[in-house]
mmCIF file of N, CA and C in Angstrom:
data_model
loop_
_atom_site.group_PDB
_atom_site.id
_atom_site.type_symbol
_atom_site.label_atom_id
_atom_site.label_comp_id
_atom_site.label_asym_id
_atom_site.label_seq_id
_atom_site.Cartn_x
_atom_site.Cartn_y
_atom_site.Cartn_z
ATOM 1 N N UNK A 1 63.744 -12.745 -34.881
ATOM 2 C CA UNK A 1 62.786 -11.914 -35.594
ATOM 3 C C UNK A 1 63.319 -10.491 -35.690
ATOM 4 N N UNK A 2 63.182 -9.964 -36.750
ATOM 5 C CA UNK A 2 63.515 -7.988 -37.055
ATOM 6 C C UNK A 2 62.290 -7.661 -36.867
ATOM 7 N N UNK A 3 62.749 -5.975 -36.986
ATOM 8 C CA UNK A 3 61.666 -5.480 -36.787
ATOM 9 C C UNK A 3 60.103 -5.129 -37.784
ATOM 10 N N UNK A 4 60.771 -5.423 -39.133
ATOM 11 C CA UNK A 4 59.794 -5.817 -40.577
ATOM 12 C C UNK A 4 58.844 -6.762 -39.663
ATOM 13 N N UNK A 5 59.109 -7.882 -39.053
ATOM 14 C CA UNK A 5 57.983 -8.975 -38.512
ATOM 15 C C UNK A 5 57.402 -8.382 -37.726
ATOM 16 N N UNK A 6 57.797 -7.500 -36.776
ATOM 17 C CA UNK A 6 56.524 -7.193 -35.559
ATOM 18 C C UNK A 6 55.864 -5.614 -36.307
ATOM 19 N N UNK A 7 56.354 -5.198 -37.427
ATOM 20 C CA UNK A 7 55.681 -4.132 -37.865
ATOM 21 C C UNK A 7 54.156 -4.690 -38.477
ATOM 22 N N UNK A 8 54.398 -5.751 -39.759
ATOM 23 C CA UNK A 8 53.473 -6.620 -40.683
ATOM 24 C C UNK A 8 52.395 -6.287 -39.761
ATOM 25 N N UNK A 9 52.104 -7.445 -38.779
ATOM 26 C CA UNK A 9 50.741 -7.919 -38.151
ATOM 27 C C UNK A 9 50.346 -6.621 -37.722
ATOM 28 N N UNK A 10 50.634 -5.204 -37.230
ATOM 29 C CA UNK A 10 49.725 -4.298 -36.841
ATOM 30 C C UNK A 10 49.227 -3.444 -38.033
ATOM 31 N N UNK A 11 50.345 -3.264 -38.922
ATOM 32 C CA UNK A 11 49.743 -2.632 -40.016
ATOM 33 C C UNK A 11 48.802 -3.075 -41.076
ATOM 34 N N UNK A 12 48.635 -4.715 -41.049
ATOM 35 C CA UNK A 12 47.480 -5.230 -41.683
ATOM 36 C C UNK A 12 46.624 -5.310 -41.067
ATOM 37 N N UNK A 13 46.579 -5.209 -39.571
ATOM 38 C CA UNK A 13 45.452 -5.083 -38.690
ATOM 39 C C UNK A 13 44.751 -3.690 -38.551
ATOM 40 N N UNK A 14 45.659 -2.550 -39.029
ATOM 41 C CA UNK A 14 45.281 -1.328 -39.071
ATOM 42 C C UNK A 14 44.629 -0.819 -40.298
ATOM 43 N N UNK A 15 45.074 -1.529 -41.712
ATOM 44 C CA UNK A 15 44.527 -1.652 -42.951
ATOM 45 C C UNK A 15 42.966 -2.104 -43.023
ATOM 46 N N UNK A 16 42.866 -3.051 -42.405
ATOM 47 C CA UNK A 16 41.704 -3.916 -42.250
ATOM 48 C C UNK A 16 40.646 -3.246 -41.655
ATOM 49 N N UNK A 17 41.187 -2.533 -40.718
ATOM 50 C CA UNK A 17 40.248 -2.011 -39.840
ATOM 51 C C UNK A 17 39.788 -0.353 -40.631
ATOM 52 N N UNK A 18 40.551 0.159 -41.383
ATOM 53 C CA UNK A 18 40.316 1.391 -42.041
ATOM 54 C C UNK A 18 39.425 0.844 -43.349
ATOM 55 N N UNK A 19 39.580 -0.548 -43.829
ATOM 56 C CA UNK A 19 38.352 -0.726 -44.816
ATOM 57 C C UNK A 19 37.076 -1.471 -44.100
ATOM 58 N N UNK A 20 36.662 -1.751 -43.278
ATOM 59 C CA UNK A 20 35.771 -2.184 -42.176
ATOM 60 C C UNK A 20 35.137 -0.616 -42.045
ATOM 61 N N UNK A 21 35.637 0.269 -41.611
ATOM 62 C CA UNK A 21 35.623 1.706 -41.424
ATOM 63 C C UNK A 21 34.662 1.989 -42.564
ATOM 64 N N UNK A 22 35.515 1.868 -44.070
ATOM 65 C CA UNK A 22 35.271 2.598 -45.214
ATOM 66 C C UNK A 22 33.689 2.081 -45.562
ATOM 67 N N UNK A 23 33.971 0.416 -45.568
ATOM 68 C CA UNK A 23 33.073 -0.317 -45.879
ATOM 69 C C UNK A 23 31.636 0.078 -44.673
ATOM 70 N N UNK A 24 31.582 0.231 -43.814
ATOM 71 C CA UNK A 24 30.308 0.776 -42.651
ATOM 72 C C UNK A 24 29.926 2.076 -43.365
ATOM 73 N N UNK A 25 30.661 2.893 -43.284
ATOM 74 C CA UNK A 25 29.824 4.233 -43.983
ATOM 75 C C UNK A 25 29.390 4.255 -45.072
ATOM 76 N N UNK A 26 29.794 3.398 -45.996
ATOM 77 C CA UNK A 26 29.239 3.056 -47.262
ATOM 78 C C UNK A 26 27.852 2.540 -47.226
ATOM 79 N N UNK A 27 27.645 1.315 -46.190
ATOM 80 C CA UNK A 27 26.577 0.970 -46.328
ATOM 81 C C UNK A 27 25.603 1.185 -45.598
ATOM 82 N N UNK A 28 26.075 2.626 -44.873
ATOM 83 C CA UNK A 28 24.981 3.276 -44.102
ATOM 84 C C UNK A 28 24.393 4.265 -44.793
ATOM 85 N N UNK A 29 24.963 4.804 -45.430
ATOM 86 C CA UNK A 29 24.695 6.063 -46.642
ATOM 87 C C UNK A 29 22.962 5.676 -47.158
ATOM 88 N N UNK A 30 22.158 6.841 -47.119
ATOM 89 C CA UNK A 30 20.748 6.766 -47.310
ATOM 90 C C UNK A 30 20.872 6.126 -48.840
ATOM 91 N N UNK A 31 20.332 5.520 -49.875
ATOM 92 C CA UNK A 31 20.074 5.260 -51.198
ATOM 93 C C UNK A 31 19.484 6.206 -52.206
ATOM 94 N N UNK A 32 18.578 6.309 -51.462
ATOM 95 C CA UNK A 32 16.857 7.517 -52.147
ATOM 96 C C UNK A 32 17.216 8.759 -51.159
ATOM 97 N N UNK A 33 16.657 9.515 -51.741
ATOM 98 C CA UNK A 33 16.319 11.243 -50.918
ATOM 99 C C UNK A 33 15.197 11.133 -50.504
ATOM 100 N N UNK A 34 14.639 11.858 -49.533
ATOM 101 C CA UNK A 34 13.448 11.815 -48.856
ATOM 102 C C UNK A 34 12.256 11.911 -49.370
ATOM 103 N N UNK A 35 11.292 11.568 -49.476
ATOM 104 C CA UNK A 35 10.157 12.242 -50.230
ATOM 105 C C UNK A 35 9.930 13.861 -50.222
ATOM 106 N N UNK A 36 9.464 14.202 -50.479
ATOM 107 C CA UNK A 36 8.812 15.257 -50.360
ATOM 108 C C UNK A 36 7.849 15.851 -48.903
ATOM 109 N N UNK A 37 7.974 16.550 -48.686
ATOM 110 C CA UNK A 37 7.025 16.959 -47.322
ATOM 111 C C UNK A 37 7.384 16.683 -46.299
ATOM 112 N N UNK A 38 8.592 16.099 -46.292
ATOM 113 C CA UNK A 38 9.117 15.072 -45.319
ATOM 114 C C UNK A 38 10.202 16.163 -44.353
ATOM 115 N N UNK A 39 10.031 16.928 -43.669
ATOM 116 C CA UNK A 39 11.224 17.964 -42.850
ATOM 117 C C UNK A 39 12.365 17.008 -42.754
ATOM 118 N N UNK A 40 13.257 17.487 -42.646
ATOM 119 C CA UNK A 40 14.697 17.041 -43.053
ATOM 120 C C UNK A 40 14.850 17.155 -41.553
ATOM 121 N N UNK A 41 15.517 15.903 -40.892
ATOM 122 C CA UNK A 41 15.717 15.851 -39.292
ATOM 123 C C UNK A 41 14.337 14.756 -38.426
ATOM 124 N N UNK A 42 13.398 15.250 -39.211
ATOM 125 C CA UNK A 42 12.710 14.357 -38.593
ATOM 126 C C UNK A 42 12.015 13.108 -39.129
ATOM 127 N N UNK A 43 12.812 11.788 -38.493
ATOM 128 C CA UNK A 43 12.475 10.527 -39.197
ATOM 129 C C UNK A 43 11.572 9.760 -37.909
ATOM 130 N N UNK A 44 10.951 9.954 -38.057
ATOM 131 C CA UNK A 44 8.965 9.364 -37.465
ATOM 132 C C UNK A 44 8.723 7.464 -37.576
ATOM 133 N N UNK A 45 9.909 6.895 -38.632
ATOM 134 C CA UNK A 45 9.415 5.716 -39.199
ATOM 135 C C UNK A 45 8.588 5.493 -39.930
ATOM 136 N N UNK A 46 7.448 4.631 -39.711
ATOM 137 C CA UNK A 46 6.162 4.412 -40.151
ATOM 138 C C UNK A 46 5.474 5.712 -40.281
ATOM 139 N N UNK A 47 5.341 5.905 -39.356
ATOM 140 C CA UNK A 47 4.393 7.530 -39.186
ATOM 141 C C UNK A 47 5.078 8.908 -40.107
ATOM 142 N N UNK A 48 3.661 9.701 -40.675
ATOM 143 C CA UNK A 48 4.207 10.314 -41.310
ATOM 144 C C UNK A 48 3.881 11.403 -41.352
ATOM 145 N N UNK A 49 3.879 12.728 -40.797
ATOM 146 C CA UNK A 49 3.205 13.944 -40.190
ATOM 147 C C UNK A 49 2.437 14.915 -41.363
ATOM 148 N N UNK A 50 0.761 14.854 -40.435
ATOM 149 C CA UNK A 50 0.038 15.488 -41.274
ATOM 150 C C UNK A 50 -0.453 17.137 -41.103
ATOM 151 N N UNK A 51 0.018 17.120 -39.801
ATOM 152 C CA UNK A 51 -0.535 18.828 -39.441
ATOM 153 C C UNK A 51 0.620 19.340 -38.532
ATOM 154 N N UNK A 52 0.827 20.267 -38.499
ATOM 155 C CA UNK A 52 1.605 20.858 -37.006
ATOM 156 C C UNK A 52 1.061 21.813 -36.315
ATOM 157 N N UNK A 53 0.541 21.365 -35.186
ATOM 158 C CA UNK A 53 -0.242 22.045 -34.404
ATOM 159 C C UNK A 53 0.628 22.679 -32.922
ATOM 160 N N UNK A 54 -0.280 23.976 -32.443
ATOM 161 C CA UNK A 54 0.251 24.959 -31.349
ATOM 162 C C UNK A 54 0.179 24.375 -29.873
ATOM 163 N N UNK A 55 -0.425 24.007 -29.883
ATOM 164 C CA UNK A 55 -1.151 23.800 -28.426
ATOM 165 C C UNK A 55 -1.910 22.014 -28.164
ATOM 166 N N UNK A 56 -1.520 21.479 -26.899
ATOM 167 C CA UNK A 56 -1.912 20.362 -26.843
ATOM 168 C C UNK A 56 -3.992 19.929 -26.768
ATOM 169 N N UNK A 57 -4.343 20.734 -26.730
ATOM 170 C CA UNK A 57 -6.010 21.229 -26.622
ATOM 171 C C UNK A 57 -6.338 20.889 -28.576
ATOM 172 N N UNK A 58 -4.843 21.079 -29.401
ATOM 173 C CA UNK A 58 -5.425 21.230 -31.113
ATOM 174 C C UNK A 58 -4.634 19.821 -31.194
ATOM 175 N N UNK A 59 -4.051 19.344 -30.321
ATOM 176 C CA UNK A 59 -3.457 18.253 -30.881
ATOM 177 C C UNK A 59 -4.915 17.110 -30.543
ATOM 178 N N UNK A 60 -5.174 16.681 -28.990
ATOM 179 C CA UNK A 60 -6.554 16.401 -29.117
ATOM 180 C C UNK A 60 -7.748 16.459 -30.105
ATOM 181 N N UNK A 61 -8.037 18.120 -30.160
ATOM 182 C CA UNK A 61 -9.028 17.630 -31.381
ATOM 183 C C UNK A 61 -8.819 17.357 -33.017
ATOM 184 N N UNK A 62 -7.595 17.401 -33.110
ATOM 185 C CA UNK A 62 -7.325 16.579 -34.421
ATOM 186 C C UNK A 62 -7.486 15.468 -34.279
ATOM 187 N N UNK A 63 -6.743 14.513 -33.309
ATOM 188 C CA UNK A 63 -6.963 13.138 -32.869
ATOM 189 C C UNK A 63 -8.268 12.715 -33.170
ATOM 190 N N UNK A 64 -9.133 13.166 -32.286
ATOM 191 C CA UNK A 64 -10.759 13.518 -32.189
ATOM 192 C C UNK A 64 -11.398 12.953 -33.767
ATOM 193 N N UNK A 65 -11.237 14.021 -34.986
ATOM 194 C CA UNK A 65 -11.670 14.081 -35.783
ATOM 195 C C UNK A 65 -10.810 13.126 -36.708
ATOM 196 N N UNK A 66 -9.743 12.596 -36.519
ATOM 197 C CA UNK A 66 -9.039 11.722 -37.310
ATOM 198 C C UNK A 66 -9.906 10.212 -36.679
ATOM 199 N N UNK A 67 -10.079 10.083 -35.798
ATOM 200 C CA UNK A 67 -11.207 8.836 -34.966
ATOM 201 C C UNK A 67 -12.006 8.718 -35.703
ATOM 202 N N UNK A 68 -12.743 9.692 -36.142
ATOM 203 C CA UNK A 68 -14.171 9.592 -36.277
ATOM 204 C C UNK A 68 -14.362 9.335 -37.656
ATOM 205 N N UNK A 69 -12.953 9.212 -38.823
ATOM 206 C CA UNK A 69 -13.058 8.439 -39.893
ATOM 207 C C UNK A 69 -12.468 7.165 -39.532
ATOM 208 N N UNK A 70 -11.730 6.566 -38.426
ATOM 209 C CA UNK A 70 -11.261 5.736 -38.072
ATOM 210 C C UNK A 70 -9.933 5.322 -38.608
ATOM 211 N N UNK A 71 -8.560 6.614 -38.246
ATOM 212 C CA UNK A 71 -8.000 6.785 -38.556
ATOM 213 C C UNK A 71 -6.977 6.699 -37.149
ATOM 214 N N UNK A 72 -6.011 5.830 -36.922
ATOM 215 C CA UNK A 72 -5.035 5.921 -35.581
ATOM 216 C C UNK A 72 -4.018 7.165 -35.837
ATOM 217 N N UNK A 73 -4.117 7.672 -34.574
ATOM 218 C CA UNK A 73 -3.019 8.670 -34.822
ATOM 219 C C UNK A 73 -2.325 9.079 -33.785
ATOM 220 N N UNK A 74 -1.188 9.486 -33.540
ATOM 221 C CA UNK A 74 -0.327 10.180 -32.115
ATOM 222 C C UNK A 74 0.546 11.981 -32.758
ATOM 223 N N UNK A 75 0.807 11.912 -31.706
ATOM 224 C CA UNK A 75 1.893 13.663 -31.848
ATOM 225 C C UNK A 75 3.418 12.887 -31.339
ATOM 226 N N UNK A 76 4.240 14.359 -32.192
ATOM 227 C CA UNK A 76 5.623 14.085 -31.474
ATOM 228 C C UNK A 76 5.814 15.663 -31.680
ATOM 229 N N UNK A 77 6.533 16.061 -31.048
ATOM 230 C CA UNK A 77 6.601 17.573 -30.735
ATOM 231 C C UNK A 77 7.898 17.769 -31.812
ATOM 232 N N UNK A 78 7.826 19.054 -32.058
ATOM 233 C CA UNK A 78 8.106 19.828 -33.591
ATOM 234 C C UNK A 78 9.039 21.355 -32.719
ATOM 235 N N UNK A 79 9.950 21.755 -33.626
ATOM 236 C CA UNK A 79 11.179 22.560 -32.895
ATOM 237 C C UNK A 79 11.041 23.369 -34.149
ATOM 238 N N UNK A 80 10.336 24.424 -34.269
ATOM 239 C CA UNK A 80 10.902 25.620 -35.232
ATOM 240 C C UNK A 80 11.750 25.951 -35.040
ATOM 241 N N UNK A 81 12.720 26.300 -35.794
ATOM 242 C CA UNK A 81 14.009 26.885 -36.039
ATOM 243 C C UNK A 81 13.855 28.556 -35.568
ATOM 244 N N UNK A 82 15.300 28.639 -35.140
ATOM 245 C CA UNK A 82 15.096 30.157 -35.088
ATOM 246 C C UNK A 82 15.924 31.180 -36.633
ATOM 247 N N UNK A 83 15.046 31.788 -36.728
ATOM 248 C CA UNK A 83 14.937 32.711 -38.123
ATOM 249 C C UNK A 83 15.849 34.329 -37.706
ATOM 250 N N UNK A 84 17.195 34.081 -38.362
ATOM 251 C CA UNK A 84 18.012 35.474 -38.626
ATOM 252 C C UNK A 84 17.781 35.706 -39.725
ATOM 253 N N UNK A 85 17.969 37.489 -39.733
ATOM 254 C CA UNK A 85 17.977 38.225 -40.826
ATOM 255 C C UNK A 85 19.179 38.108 -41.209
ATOM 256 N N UNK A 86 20.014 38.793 -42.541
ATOM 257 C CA UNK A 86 20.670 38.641 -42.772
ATOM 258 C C UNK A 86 21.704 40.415 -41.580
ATOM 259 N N UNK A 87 21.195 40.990 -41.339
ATOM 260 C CA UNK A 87 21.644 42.136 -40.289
ATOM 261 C C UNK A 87 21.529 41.522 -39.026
ATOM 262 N N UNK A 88 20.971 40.728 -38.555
ATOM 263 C CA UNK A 88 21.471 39.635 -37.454
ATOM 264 C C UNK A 88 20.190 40.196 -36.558
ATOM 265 N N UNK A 89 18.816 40.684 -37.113
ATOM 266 C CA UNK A 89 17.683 40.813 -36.506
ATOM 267 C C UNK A 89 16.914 39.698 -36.339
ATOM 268 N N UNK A 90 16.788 39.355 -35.382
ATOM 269 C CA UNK A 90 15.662 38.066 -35.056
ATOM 270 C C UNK A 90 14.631 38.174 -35.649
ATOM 271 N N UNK A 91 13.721 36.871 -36.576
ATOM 272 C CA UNK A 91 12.191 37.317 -36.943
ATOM 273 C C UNK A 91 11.640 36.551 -36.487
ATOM 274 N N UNK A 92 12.161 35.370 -35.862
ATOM 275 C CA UNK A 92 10.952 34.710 -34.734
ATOM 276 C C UNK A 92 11.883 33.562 -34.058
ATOM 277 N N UNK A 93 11.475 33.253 -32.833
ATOM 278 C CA UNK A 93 12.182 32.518 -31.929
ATOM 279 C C UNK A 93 11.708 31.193 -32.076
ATOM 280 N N UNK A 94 12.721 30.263 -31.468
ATOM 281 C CA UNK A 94 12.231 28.733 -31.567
ATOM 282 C C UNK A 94 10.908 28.409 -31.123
ATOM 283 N N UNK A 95 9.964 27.472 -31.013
ATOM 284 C CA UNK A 95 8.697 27.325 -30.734
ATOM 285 C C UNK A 95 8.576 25.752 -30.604
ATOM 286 N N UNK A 96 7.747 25.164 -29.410
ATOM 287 C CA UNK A 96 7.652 24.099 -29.777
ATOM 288 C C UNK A 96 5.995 23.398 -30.009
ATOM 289 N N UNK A 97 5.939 23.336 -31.096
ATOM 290 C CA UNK A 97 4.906 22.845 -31.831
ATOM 291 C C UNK A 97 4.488 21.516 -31.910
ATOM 292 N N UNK A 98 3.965 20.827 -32.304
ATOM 293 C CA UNK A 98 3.282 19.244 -32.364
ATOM 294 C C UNK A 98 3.099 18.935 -33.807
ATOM 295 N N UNK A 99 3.839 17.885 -33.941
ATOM 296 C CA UNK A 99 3.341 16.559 -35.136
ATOM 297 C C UNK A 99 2.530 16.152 -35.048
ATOM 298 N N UNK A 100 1.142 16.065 -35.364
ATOM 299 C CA UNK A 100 -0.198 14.676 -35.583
ATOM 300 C C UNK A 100 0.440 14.155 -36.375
ATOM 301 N N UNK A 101 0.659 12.590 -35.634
ATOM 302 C CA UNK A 101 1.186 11.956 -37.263
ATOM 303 C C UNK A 101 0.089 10.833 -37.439
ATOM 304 N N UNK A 102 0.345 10.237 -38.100
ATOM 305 C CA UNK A 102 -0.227 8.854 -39.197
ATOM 306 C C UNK A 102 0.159 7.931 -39.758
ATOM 307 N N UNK A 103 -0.211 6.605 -40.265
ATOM 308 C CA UNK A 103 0.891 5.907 -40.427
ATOM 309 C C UNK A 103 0.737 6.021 -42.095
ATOM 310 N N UNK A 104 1.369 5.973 -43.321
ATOM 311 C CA UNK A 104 1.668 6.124 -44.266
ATOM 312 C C UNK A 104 0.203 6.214 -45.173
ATOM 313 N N UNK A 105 0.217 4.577 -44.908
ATOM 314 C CA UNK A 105 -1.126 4.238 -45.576
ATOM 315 C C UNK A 105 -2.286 4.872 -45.326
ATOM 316 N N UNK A 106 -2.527 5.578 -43.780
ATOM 317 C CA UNK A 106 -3.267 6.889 -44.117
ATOM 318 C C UNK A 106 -3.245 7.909 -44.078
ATOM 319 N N UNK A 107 -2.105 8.475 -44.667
ATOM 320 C CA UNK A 107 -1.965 10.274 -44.558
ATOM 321 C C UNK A 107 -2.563 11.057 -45.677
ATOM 322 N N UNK A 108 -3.127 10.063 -46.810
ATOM 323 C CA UNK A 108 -4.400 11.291 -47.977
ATOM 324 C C UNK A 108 -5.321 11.187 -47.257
ATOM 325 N N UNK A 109 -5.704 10.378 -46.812
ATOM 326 C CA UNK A 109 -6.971 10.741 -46.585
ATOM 327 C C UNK A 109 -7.270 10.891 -44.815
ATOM 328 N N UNK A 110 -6.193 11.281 -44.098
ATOM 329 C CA UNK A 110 -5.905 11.791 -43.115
ATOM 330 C C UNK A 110 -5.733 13.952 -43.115
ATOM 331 N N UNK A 111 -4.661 13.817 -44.222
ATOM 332 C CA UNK A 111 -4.729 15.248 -44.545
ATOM 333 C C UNK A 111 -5.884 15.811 -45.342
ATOM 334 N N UNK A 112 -7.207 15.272 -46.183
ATOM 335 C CA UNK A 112 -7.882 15.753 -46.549
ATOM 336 C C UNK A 112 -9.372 15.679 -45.305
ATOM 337 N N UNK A 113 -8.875 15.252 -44.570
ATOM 338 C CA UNK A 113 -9.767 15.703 -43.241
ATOM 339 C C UNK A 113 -9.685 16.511 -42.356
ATOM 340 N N UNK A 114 -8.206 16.482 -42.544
ATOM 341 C CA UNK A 114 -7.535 17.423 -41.994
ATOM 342 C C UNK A 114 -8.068 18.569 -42.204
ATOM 343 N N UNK A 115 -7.175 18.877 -43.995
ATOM 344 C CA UNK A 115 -7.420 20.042 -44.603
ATOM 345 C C UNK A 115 -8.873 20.673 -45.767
ATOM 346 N N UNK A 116 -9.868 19.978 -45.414
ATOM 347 C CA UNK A 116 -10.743 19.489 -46.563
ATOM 348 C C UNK A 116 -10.998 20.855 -47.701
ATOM 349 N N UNK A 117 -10.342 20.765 -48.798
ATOM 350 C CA UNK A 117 -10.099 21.047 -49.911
ATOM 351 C C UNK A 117 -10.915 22.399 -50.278
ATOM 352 N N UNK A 118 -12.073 22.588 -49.852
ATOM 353 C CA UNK A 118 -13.010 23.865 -50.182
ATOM 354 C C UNK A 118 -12.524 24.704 -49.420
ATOM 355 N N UNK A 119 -11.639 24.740 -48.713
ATOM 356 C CA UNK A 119 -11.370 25.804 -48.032
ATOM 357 C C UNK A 119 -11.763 26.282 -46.885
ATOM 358 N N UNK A 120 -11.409 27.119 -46.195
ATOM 359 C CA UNK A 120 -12.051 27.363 -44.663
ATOM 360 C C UNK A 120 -11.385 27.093 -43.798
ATOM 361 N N UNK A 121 -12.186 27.244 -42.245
ATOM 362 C CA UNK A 121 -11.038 26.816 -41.376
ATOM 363 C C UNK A 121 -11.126 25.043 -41.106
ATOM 364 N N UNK A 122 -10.078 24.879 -40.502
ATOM 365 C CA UNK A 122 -9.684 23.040 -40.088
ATOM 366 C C UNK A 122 -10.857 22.785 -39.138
ATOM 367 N N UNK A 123 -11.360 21.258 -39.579
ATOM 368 C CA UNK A 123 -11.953 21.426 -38.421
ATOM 369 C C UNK A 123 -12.075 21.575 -36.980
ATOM 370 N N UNK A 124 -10.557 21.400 -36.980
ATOM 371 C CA UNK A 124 -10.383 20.893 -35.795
ATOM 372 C C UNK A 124 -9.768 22.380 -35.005
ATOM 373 N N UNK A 125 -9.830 23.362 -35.619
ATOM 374 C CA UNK A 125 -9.446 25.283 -35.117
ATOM 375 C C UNK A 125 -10.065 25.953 -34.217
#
């Protein structure tokens, strides 16, 4: 045997494996863009976030008032970004906030209980 024969088998094994490669990222690649409303980073699944609330006392009574149309709901905690100026002045520091989420099928009429449309404060404030 030369050395052409023991080269072949690794370099088609190395070929193979760079379109295996090519071929995975291809078919991991998202299809669609996100909906709308949807924060970029945070994928919930099913659930689909209707308020972002301060304090675990507002995450409760949203819960509360999402019940009482008979609506299931949980939190997942929320990471504001921290905000530079363009002179490198801070305008507000990270924060960690709360998701009420929901599961798809009820987030209208989850957020209009939420937010009910005439205006005012939430009920749940």
């Amino acid at each position: 045997m030369n050395t052409a024969e023991f080269l072949i088998g690794p370099t088609v094994l190395v070929v193979v494996l760079g379109l295996l490669l090519i071929a995975a990222r291809w078919a991991s690649t998202p299809l669609r863009a996100l909906p709308r409303g949807i924060p970029l980073g945070h994928d919930f699944g099913l659930l689909v976030p209707v308020a972002i609330v301060d304090t675990p006392a507002e995450v409760t009574l949203a819960q509360a008032v999402l019940c009482t149309q008979g609506i299931r709901s949980t939190w997942a905690m929320a990471m504001t970004p921290l905000h530079i100026d363009a002179s490198g002045n801070i305008l507000s520091r990270p924060r960690h906030r709360r998701h009420v989420l929901v599961f798809g099928v009820d987030a209208a009429r989850a957020t209009r209980t939420l937010h009910p449309p005439r205006g005012g404060q939430l009920p749940y404030a």
